[in-house]
Tab-separated table of C-alpha atoms and ligand atoms in Angstrom:
chain	number	residue	atom	x	y	z
J	557	UNK	CA	19.689	-11.362	-17.181
J	558	UNK	CA	21.281	-12.348	-20.460
J	559	UNK	CA	19.101	-10.524	-23.387
J	560	UNK	CA	21.814	-10.702	-26.311
J	561	UNK	CA	20.127	-8.880	-29.042
J	562	UNK	CA	20.176	-5.306	-27.912
J	563	UNK	CA	23.331	-5.462	-25.920
J	564	UNK	CA	25.460	-4.993	-29.121
J	565	UNK	CA	23.692	-1.384	-29.633
J	566	UNK	CA	26.332	1.024	-27.916
J	567	UNK	CA	24.151	3.948	-28.373
J	568	UNK	CA	22.438	5.538	-25.606
J	569	UNK	CA	18.932	4.022	-26.190
J	570	UNK	CA	20.545	0.443	-25.422
J	571	UNK	CA	19.176	0.612	-22.255
J	572	UNK	CA	15.455	1.281	-23.233
J	573	UNK	CA	15.952	-1.364	-25.995
J	574	UNK	CA	17.252	-4.141	-23.708
J	575	UNK	CA	14.276	-3.142	-21.150
J	576	UNK	CA	11.800	-2.780	-24.115
J	577	UNK	CA	13.147	-6.502	-25.437
J	578	UNK	CA	13.111	-8.123	-22.064
J	579	UNK	CA	8.944	-6.916	-21.485
J	580	UNK	CA	8.778	-8.727	-25.620
J	581	UNK	CA	10.290	-11.654	-23.842
J	582	UNK	CA	8.435	-12.191	-21.120
J	583	UNK	CA	4.950	-11.814	-19.570
J	584	UNK	CA	4.063	-7.708	-18.348
J	585	UNK	CA	4.461	-6.730	-14.690
J	586	UNK	CA	1.920	-5.516	-13.235
J	587	UNK	CA	2.116	-1.507	-14.454
J	588	UNK	CA	-0.119	0.989	-12.074
J	589	UNK	CA	0.665	4.119	-14.978
J	590	UNK	CA	-1.550	2.018	-17.617
J	591	UNK	CA	-4.422	2.568	-15.527
J	592	UNK	CA	-7.888	3.252	-17.392
J	593	UNK	CA	-10.407	4.663	-15.368
J	594	UNK	CA	-14.075	4.674	-16.266
J	595	UNK	CA	-16.335	6.544	-13.438
J	596	UNK	CA	-20.083	5.349	-12.731
J	597	UNK	CA	-23.108	6.571	-14.590
J	598	UNK	CA	-25.193	5.861	-11.863
J	599	UNK	CA	-23.705	7.055	-8.342
J	600	UNK	CA	-25.102	4.529	-5.609
J	601	UNK	CA	-26.693	6.296	-2.699
J	602	UNK	CA	-24.565	5.924	0.736
J	603	UNK	CA	-25.827	4.467	3.349
J	604	UNK	CA	-26.525	6.741	6.708
J	605	UNK	CA	-23.376	5.248	8.938
J	606	UNK	CA	-25.163	4.138	11.823
J	607	UNK	CA	-27.373	1.615	9.555
J	608	UNK	CA	-23.927	-0.089	8.111
J	609	UNK	CA	-22.948	-3.790	8.504
J	610	UNK	CA	-19.921	-4.587	8.318
J	611	UNK	CA	-18.917	-5.914	4.593
J	612	UNK	CA	-22.542	-5.270	3.525
J	613	UNK	CA	-22.326	-2.416	1.309
J	614	UNK	CA	-19.998	-1.605	-1.201
J	615	UNK	CA	-18.518	1.768	-2.968
J	616	UNK	CA	-19.795	2.608	-6.912
J	617	UNK	CA	-16.249	0.980	-7.955
J	618	UNK	CA	-14.039	-1.533	-8.199
J	619	UNK	CA	-9.988	-2.424	-8.931
J	620	UNK	CA	-9.566	-5.208	-11.847
J	621	UNK	CA	-6.473	-6.276	-13.464
J	622	UNK	CA	-6.247	-9.886	-15.159
J	623	UNK	CA	-3.332	-12.039	-15.620
J	624	UNK	CA	-2.377	-14.162	-18.922
J	625	UNK	CA	0.502	-16.836	-19.015
J	626	UNK	CA	1.616	-15.141	-22.651
J	627	UNK	CA	1.008	-11.527	-21.939
J	628	UNK	CA	1.265	-11.054	-18.372
J	629	UNK	CA	-0.651	-8.304	-16.565
J	630	UNK	CA	-3.224	-6.509	-18.118
J	631	UNK	CA	-3.660	-2.714	-17.994
J	632	UNK	CA	-4.938	-2.174	-14.481
J	633	UNK	CA	-8.522	-0.417	-14.475
J	634	UNK	CA	-10.826	1.513	-12.236
J	635	UNK	CA	-14.224	0.694	-13.371
J	636	UNK	CA	-17.949	0.552	-11.836
J	637	UNK	CA	-18.417	-2.435	-9.067
J	638	UNK	CA	-20.182	-5.166	-10.607
J	639	UNK	CA	-20.394	-9.209	-10.723
J	640	UNK	CA	-17.464	-11.047	-12.113
J	641	UNK	CA	-17.686	-13.402	-15.088
J	642	UNK	CA	-15.631	-16.776	-14.742
J	643	UNK	CA	-15.364	-20.315	-15.725
J	644	UNK	CA	-17.168	-22.912	-13.546
J	645	UNK	CA	-13.760	-24.553	-13.977
J	646	UNK	CA	-11.666	-21.803	-12.751
J	647	UNK	CA	-8.836	-22.566	-10.404
J	648	UNK	CA	-10.081	-20.550	-7.979
J	649	UNK	CA	-13.436	-22.740	-7.306
J	650	UNK	CA	-11.585	-25.744	-7.406
J	651	UNK	CA	-8.450	-25.975	-5.970
J	652	UNK	CA	-9.173	-22.428	-3.764
J	653	UNK	CA	-6.631	-20.339	-5.382
J	654	UNK	CA	-7.941	-17.236	-3.100
J	655	UNK	CA	-5.785	-14.526	-1.643
J	656	UNK	CA	-6.726	-11.201	0.222
J	657	UNK	CA	-5.983	-8.401	2.197
J	658	UNK	CA	-7.666	-6.747	4.874
J	659	UNK	CA	-7.466	-3.018	4.970
J	660	UNK	CA	-8.912	0.523	6.030
J	661	UNK	CA	-8.470	3.967	4.311
J	662	UNK	CA	-9.596	6.598	7.242
J	663	UNK	CA	-10.782	10.241	6.904
J	664	UNK	CA	-8.622	12.338	9.434
J	665	UNK	CA	-9.815	16.028	10.421
J	666	UNK	CA	-8.216	17.464	7.032
J	667	UNK	CA	-10.502	15.505	5.096
J	668	UNK	CA	-7.910	13.583	3.876
J	669	UNK	CA	-7.718	9.586	2.843
J	670	UNK	CA	-5.237	7.710	5.013
J	671	UNK	CA	-3.848	4.351	4.655
J	672	UNK	CA	-2.446	2.879	7.503
J	673	UNK	CA	1.154	0.834	7.415
J	674	UNK	CA	-0.371	-0.314	3.860
J	675	UNK	CA	3.502	-1.439	2.300
J	676	UNK	CA	3.001	-4.017	4.969
J	677	UNK	CA	-0.542	-5.474	3.430
J	678	UNK	CA	1.151	-5.345	0.047
J	679	UNK	CA	4.536	-7.297	1.573
J	680	UNK	CA	1.781	-10.161	2.875
J	681	UNK	CA	-0.029	-9.881	-0.211
J	682	UNK	CA	3.252	-10.767	-2.226
J	683	UNK	CA	3.684	-13.366	0.186
J	684	UNK	CA	0.274	-14.992	-0.019
J	685	UNK	CA	0.750	-15.100	-4.143
J	686	UNK	CA	3.720	-16.694	-3.758
J	687	UNK	CA	2.397	-19.424	-1.289
J	688	UNK	CA	-0.361	-20.364	-3.985
J	689	UNK	CA	1.966	-20.227	-6.593
J	690	UNK	CA	0.099	-17.386	-8.330
J	691	UNK	CA	1.410	-15.187	-10.833
J	692	UNK	CA	3.805	-13.024	-9.690
J	693	UNK	CA	2.486	-9.603	-8.432
J	694	UNK	CA	4.377	-5.920	-7.377
J	695	UNK	CA	2.653	-5.263	-4.188
J	696	UNK	CA	4.054	-1.214	-4.775
J	697	UNK	CA	1.743	-1.074	-8.026
J	698	UNK	CA	-0.966	-2.384	-6.516
J	699	UNK	CA	-0.710	0.342	-3.584
J	700	UNK	CA	-0.545	2.989	-6.243
J	701	UNK	CA	-4.082	1.773	-7.584
J	702	UNK	CA	-5.283	1.592	-3.935
J	703	UNK	CA	-4.702	5.226	-3.497
J	704	UNK	CA	-6.404	6.483	-6.813
J	705	UNK	CA	-8.988	4.037	-5.983
J	706	UNK	CA	-9.397	5.619	-2.337
J	707	UNK	CA	-9.357	9.178	-3.692
J	708	UNK	CA	-11.953	8.065	-6.240
J	709	UNK	CA	-14.069	6.677	-3.861
J	710	UNK	CA	-13.550	9.334	-0.792
J	711	UNK	CA	-17.061	9.878	-0.382
J	712	UNK	CA	-17.595	6.345	1.071
J	713	UNK	CA	-15.700	7.119	3.742
J	714	UNK	CA	-18.131	7.798	6.390
J	715	UNK	CA	-16.738	11.657	8.244
J	716	UNK	CA	-17.478	10.074	11.552
J	717	UNK	CA	-15.080	9.246	14.056
J	718	UNK	CA	-14.262	5.181	14.282
J	719	UNK	CA	-15.909	4.759	10.461
J	720	UNK	CA	-13.180	3.813	7.940
J	721	UNK	CA	-13.423	2.224	4.101
J	722	UNK	CA	-12.253	-1.320	4.441
J	723	UNK	CA	-10.284	-2.265	1.826
J	724	UNK	CA	-10.652	-6.336	0.415
J	725	UNK	CA	-7.563	-6.551	-2.502
J	726	UNK	CA	-8.013	-10.264	-3.715
J	727	UNK	CA	-5.891	-12.507	-6.234
J	728	UNK	CA	-7.373	-15.430	-7.558
J	729	UNK	CA	-6.458	-18.237	-9.567
J	730	UNK	CA	-8.588	-18.100	-13.265
J	731	UNK	CA	-6.845	-21.215	-15.394
J	732	UNK	CA	-10.066	-22.696	-16.776
J	733	UNK	CA	-9.276	-26.204	-16.414
J	734	UNK	CA	-9.275	-29.199	-14.130
J	735	UNK	CA	-5.599	-30.327	-13.962
J	736	UNK	CA	-4.386	-30.163	-10.142
J	737	UNK	CA	-1.686	-27.768	-10.798
J	738	UNK	CA	-0.661	-24.007	-10.255
J	739	UNK	CA	-2.655	-21.305	-11.784
J	740	UNK	CA	-0.998	-19.827	-14.497
J	741	UNK	CA	-4.239	-17.137	-14.975
J	742	UNK	CA	-4.984	-14.875	-12.281
J	743	UNK	CA	-7.056	-11.876	-11.384
J	744	UNK	CA	-6.334	-8.699	-9.138
J	745	UNK	CA	-9.228	-6.931	-7.580
J	746	UNK	CA	-9.912	-4.629	-5.060
J	747	UNK	CA	-13.478	-3.903	-3.881
J	748	UNK	CA	-14.265	-1.228	-0.739
J	749	UNK	CA	-17.131	-1.332	1.903
J	750	UNK	CA	-17.738	1.293	4.105
J	751	UNK	CA	-17.523	0.081	7.518
J	752	UNK	CA	-18.258	1.591	11.266
J	753	UNK	CA	-17.308	-0.464	14.854
J	754	UNK	CA	-16.548	-4.092	13.887
J	755	UNK	CA	-18.678	-5.110	17.056
J	756	UNK	CA	-21.739	-2.955	16.688
J	757	UNK	CA	-22.096	-3.114	20.680
J	758	UNK	CA	-18.754	-0.652	20.620
J	759	UNK	CA	-16.547	-1.904	23.280
J	760	UNK	CA	-18.607	-4.939	24.719
J	761	UNK	CA	-15.725	-7.206	25.965
J	762	UNK	CA	-16.066	-10.555	23.720
J	763	UNK	CA	-16.022	-13.964	25.131
J	764	UNK	CA	-14.062	-16.659	23.885
J	765	UNK	CA	-14.241	-20.750	23.468
J	766	UNK	CA	-10.915	-22.309	23.367
J	767	UNK	CA	-10.808	-25.242	21.271
J	768	UNK	CA	-8.453	-28.195	20.768
J	769	UNK	CA	-9.960	-30.672	18.761
J	770	UNK	CA	-10.052	-28.500	15.498
J	771	UNK	CA	-6.703	-26.871	14.807
J	772	UNK	CA	-6.433	-23.169	12.844
J	773	UNK	CA	-2.807	-23.795	11.573
J	774	UNK	CA	0.498	-25.610	12.032
J	775	UNK	CA	4.081	-25.439	11.625
J	776	UNK	CA	4.728	-25.983	7.627
J	777	UNK	CA	1.201	-25.564	6.833
J	778	UNK	CA	-0.572	-21.791	5.632
J	779	UNK	CA	-1.428	-20.485	8.965
J	780	UNK	CA	0.948	-17.367	8.140
J	781	UNK	CA	-0.692	-16.545	4.784
J	782	UNK	CA	-3.732	-14.660	4.328
J	783	UNK	CA	-5.386	-17.583	1.918
J	784	UNK	CA	-8.413	-17.880	1.349
J	785	UNK	CA	-8.109	-21.753	2.378
J	786	UNK	CA	-7.328	-21.115	6.249
J	787	UNK	CA	-11.136	-19.989	6.812
J	788	UNK	CA	-13.467	-22.319	5.515
J	789	UNK	CA	-12.280	-24.670	7.934
J	790	UNK	CA	-12.900	-22.239	11.181
J	791	UNK	CA	-16.764	-21.750	10.166
J	792	UNK	CA	-17.902	-25.480	11.700
J	793	UNK	CA	-15.864	-24.502	15.365
J	794	UNK	CA	-17.425	-21.234	15.375
J	795	UNK	CA	-20.977	-22.049	15.024
J	796	UNK	CA	-20.582	-24.613	17.801
J	797	UNK	CA	-18.579	-21.845	19.998
J	798	UNK	CA	-21.748	-19.621	18.987
J	799	UNK	CA	-24.240	-22.190	19.895
J	800	UNK	CA	-22.764	-22.763	23.471
J	801	UNK	CA	-22.808	-18.642	23.850
J	802	UNK	CA	-19.313	-17.226	22.801
J	803	UNK	CA	-18.593	-15.155	20.164
J	804	UNK	CA	-14.937	-16.567	18.783
J	805	UNK	CA	-13.308	-19.521	19.227
J	806	UNK	CA	-9.999	-19.337	20.677
J	807	UNK	CA	-7.199	-21.280	19.011
J	808	UNK	CA	-4.603	-23.485	20.578
J	809	UNK	CA	-2.302	-25.423	19.243
J	810	UNK	CA	-0.654	-28.695	19.970
J	811	UNK	CA	-0.428	-31.170	23.117
J	812	UNK	CA	0.670	-28.812	25.771
J	813	UNK	CA	-2.514	-26.644	23.867
J	814	UNK	CA	-0.772	-23.646	23.180
J	815	UNK	CA	-3.011	-20.033	22.931
J	816	UNK	CA	-2.491	-19.109	19.216
J	817	UNK	CA	-5.004	-16.961	18.062
J	818	UNK	CA	-8.679	-15.611	18.142
J	819	UNK	CA	-11.017	-16.026	15.748
J	820	UNK	CA	-9.547	-14.358	12.556
J	821	UNK	CA	-7.531	-12.084	15.388
J	822	UNK	CA	-4.123	-11.846	17.178
J	823	UNK	CA	-4.387	-12.010	21.071
J	824	UNK	CA	-2.749	-11.002	23.643
J	825	UNK	CA	-2.637	-10.931	27.394
J	826	UNK	CA	-1.417	-8.236	30.129
J	827	UNK	CA	-0.420	-10.186	33.076
J	828	UNK	CA	0.924	-8.696	36.280
J	829	UNK	CA	4.854	-8.956	36.779
J	830	UNK	CA	5.893	-11.035	39.577
J	831	UNK	CA	8.687	-9.116	40.367
J	832	UNK	CA	5.844	-5.898	40.864
J	833	UNK	CA	7.590	-4.163	37.976
J	834	UNK	CA	4.744	-3.311	35.710
J	835	UNK	CA	2.896	-5.794	33.366
J	836	UNK	CA	3.912	-8.079	30.803
J	837	UNK	CA	2.661	-7.729	27.264
J	838	UNK	CA	2.465	-11.212	25.606
J	839	UNK	CA	1.574	-12.755	22.685
J	840	UNK	CA	2.629	-15.911	20.331
J	841	UNK	CA	5.610	-16.026	18.069
J	842	UNK	CA	5.629	-16.305	14.711
J	843	UNK	CA	6.258	-19.723	14.220
J	844	UNK	CA	4.011	-20.588	11.194
J	845	UNK	CA	0.786	-21.227	13.419
J	846	UNK	CA	0.310	-17.376	13.741
J	847	UNK	CA	-0.936	-14.576	10.865
J	848	UNK	CA	1.349	-11.654	11.016
J	849	UNK	CA	-1.344	-8.996	12.069
J	850	UNK	CA	-0.058	-5.691	11.618
J	851	UNK	CA	-2.246	-4.571	14.814
J	852	UNK	CA	-0.185	-7.103	16.457
J	853	UNK	CA	3.138	-5.813	15.224
J	854	UNK	CA	2.092	-2.213	15.593
J	855	UNK	CA	0.716	-2.940	19.093
J	856	UNK	CA	4.232	-4.923	20.384
J	857	UNK	CA	5.811	-1.734	18.782
J	858	UNK	CA	3.727	0.610	20.907
J	859	UNK	CA	3.493	-1.075	23.784
J	860	UNK	CA	7.668	-1.368	23.845
J	861	UNK	CA	8.020	2.264	23.187
J	862	UNK	CA	9.260	4.630	26.507
J	863	UNK	CA	7.270	7.559	24.597
J	864	UNK	CA	4.189	5.597	24.652
J	865	UNK	CA	4.344	4.216	28.106
J	866	UNK	CA	5.158	7.666	29.572
J	867	UNK	CA	2.058	8.985	27.699
J	868	UNK	CA	0.144	6.250	29.325
J	869	UNK	CA	1.835	6.062	32.740
J	870	UNK	CA	2.163	2.396	32.169
J	871	UNK	CA	5.471	0.466	32.728
J	872	UNK	CA	5.216	-2.471	29.778
J	873	UNK	CA	7.680	-5.451	28.675
J	874	UNK	CA	6.894	-7.099	25.928
J	875	UNK	CA	6.906	-10.729	24.928
J	876	UNK	CA	7.023	-13.029	21.872
J	877	UNK	CA	6.615	-16.088	23.242
J	878	UNK	CA	4.845	-19.475	23.643
J	879	UNK	CA	2.125	-19.745	26.565
J	880	UNK	CA	-0.555	-22.177	26.866
J	881	UNK	CA	-3.807	-22.661	28.639
J	882	UNK	CA	-2.257	-24.160	31.661
J	883	UNK	CA	-0.376	-20.089	31.921
J	884	UNK	CA	-3.669	-18.835	31.326
J	885	UNK	CA	-5.551	-20.538	33.876
J	886	UNK	CA	-2.112	-20.048	36.528
J	887	UNK	CA	-1.900	-16.404	35.813
J	888	UNK	CA	-5.776	-15.843	36.476
J	889	UNK	CA	-5.541	-17.907	39.642
J	890	UNK	CA	-2.724	-15.917	40.866
J	891	UNK	CA	-4.837	-12.836	40.180
J	892	UNK	CA	-2.383	-11.610	37.727
J	893	UNK	CA	-3.801	-11.547	34.456
J	894	UNK	CA	-5.334	-8.407	34.194
J	895	UNK	CA	-6.156	-8.197	30.239
J	896	UNK	CA	-6.840	-10.198	27.291
J	897	UNK	CA	-7.510	-8.738	24.310
J	898	UNK	CA	-7.947	-9.613	20.527
J	899	UNK	CA	-6.336	-7.357	18.357
J	900	UNK	CA	-7.234	-6.996	14.082
J	901	UNK	CA	-7.773	-4.412	11.100
J	902	UNK	CA	-11.394	-4.522	11.506
J	903	UNK	CA	-11.682	-4.403	15.298
J	904	UNK	CA	-8.521	-2.764	15.984
J	905	UNK	CA	-8.693	-3.969	19.558
J	906	UNK	CA	-11.365	-5.738	21.810
J	907	UNK	CA	-11.195	-7.083	25.280
J	908	UNK	CA	-12.359	-10.710	26.391
J	909	UNK	CA	-14.265	-11.072	29.510
J	910	UNK	CA	-13.932	-14.584	29.537
J	911	UNK	CA	-12.416	-17.990	27.869
J	912	UNK	CA	-14.176	-21.210	28.028
J	913	UNK	CA	-12.497	-24.006	28.544
J	914	UNK	CA	-12.809	-27.882	29.503
J	915	UNK	CA	-16.526	-27.030	30.908
J	916	UNK	CA	-15.217	-23.790	32.742
J	917	UNK	CA	-14.402	-20.185	32.362
J	918	UNK	CA	-11.683	-18.354	32.979
J	919	UNK	CA	-13.002	-14.915	33.956
J	920	UNK	CA	-11.000	-11.495	33.079
J	921	UNK	CA	-11.154	-8.472	35.348
J	922	UNK	CA	-13.959	-6.544	33.863
J	923	UNK	CA	-13.065	-2.810	33.166
J	924	UNK	CA	-15.703	0.224	33.088
J	925	UNK	CA	-14.732	1.813	29.716
J	926	UNK	CA	-14.763	-1.915	28.105
J	927	UNK	CA	-11.138	-2.084	27.583
J	928	UNK	CA	-8.122	-2.349	30.541
J	929	UNK	CA	-5.306	0.389	30.643
J	930	UNK	CA	-3.295	-1.257	27.888
J	931	UNK	CA	-5.864	-1.847	25.385
J	932	UNK	CA	-7.787	1.146	25.980
J	933	UNK	CA	-4.112	3.397	25.519
J	934	UNK	CA	-3.217	0.907	22.453
J	935	UNK	CA	-6.695	1.076	20.706
J	936	UNK	CA	-6.619	5.367	21.211
J	937	UNK	CA	-2.854	5.841	19.809
J	938	UNK	CA	-3.742	3.437	16.966
J	939	UNK	CA	-6.892	5.200	16.480
J	940	UNK	CA	-5.416	8.569	16.559
J	941	UNK	CA	-2.589	7.495	13.848
J	942	UNK	CA	-4.732	6.217	11.448
J	943	UNK	CA	-7.501	8.910	11.474
J	944	UNK	CA	-4.140	11.220	10.968
J	945	UNK	CA	-4.629	12.906	14.325
J	946	UNK	CA	-1.010	11.993	15.358
J	947	UNK	CA	1.750	11.309	13.592
J	948	UNK	CA	4.150	8.021	14.322
J	949	UNK	CA	6.907	6.809	12.765
J	950	UNK	CA	5.287	7.689	9.015
J	951	UNK	CA	2.715	4.730	9.968
J	952	UNK	CA	-0.125	7.018	8.219
J	953	UNK	CA	0.082	7.400	4.223
J	954	UNK	CA	-2.017	10.342	2.800
J	955	UNK	CA	-3.395	8.806	-0.567
J	956	UNK	CA	-2.084	11.608	-2.291
J	957	UNK	CA	1.158	10.959	-2.232
J	958	UNK	CA	3.464	9.407	-5.532
J	959	UNK	CA	0.444	10.244	-7.685
W	1290	PLP	C1	-6.186	-10.851	8.980
W	1290	PLP	C2	-5.532	-11.367	10.187
W	1290	PLP	C3	-5.350	-10.945	11.531
W	1290	PLP	C4	-5.421	-9.745	11.796
W	1290	PLP	O1	-3.982	-9.069	10.950
W	1290	PLP	P1	-4.228	-7.630	10.785
W	1290	PLP	O2	-3.204	-7.034	9.548
W	1290	PLP	O3	-3.842	-6.996	11.860
W	1290	PLP	O4	-5.298	-7.092	10.421
W	1290	PLP	C5	-5.400	-12.026	12.514
W	1290	PLP	N1	-5.494	-13.379	12.430
W	1290	PLP	C6	-6.001	-13.590	10.967
W	1290	PLP	C7	-6.396	-14.928	10.638
W	1290	PLP	C8	-6.010	-13.213	10.050
W	1290	PLP	O5	-6.403	-13.264	9.174
């Protein structure tokens, strides 16, 4: 960066001067070290774990920072959870400049709060922000704030296995003008909601209705980013599926009805190999139509690990490849389709009991435990890593580091 003013001062302070002049010259980046904390004067009563409904209860505090095109990011704050006040002309209301993340904090047997591979959420948040031309945001600074936030609201993580604190980092465009253009102002906020099992019925398998007349995502679109605009168009097909008795939509793409995702989760099938040598673990490739889920990549990584396979007496080969409804129907007819799984942060892994397609159902084998051997092994392993009961490649990050 060519900043002339301080370069001529050859003393040992020159780098400080240079840094100061760079900051004077441009909007400030988000800086977690400037955090201001205001604790609530009236902590809310905790909701008993068994009464929690996903995303209905919020913790005592929230993170907020705002971006001004001239001054840049404000000093971030952790303050009591409260409504926001925004100009009705704000970009987020008019043009949907909203992006978000979904992640969870867990407590382990040692009582310490932990996050699961949070740096992947932060990289994805940075990509979503860039895709919607929102002001640049340093995810590493957001993560420092989130760790502090989780420490402060740790009492909201129910100390019951399978429960966690769902975190919803959000960035919205707050430019208050109607011109159809990128938002040069923004707000970051993070709220937290204590969460139990996503499907209250426990491991009850879910049913899917394959839909080809509505498309969730397409190459060159925004399907691979976690941007608000991707979700509203899915609500009508979801309602139609529910009316026909199915839990979620199975999203297809293209003339050949490629299988992409299920609801707002990634989708896997487990297929007996033709050569009899174990099972294929198959999910769609990241071709722009798929949200790169952290649960998806974790499942792929575990399933391809020989340690994981050995531990569970499984022989697995993982594949990120295109597969179609015709493939599913064929594998099912051949008796080779042993499991179908929906995977994502909220539910971890749910098994699929049937897939409605062209007026018929492709049915999957029922497993007594609610999940088949591969789904169960993955689910147990991921939950153990998340709750800090097992160490795996540094995936679980304690919230007391780096502060
Ligand atoms: C968030 C999301 C997923 C799951 O991603 P995780 O990081 O595993 O929670 C899958 N599909 C869509 C469309 C999503 O929005």
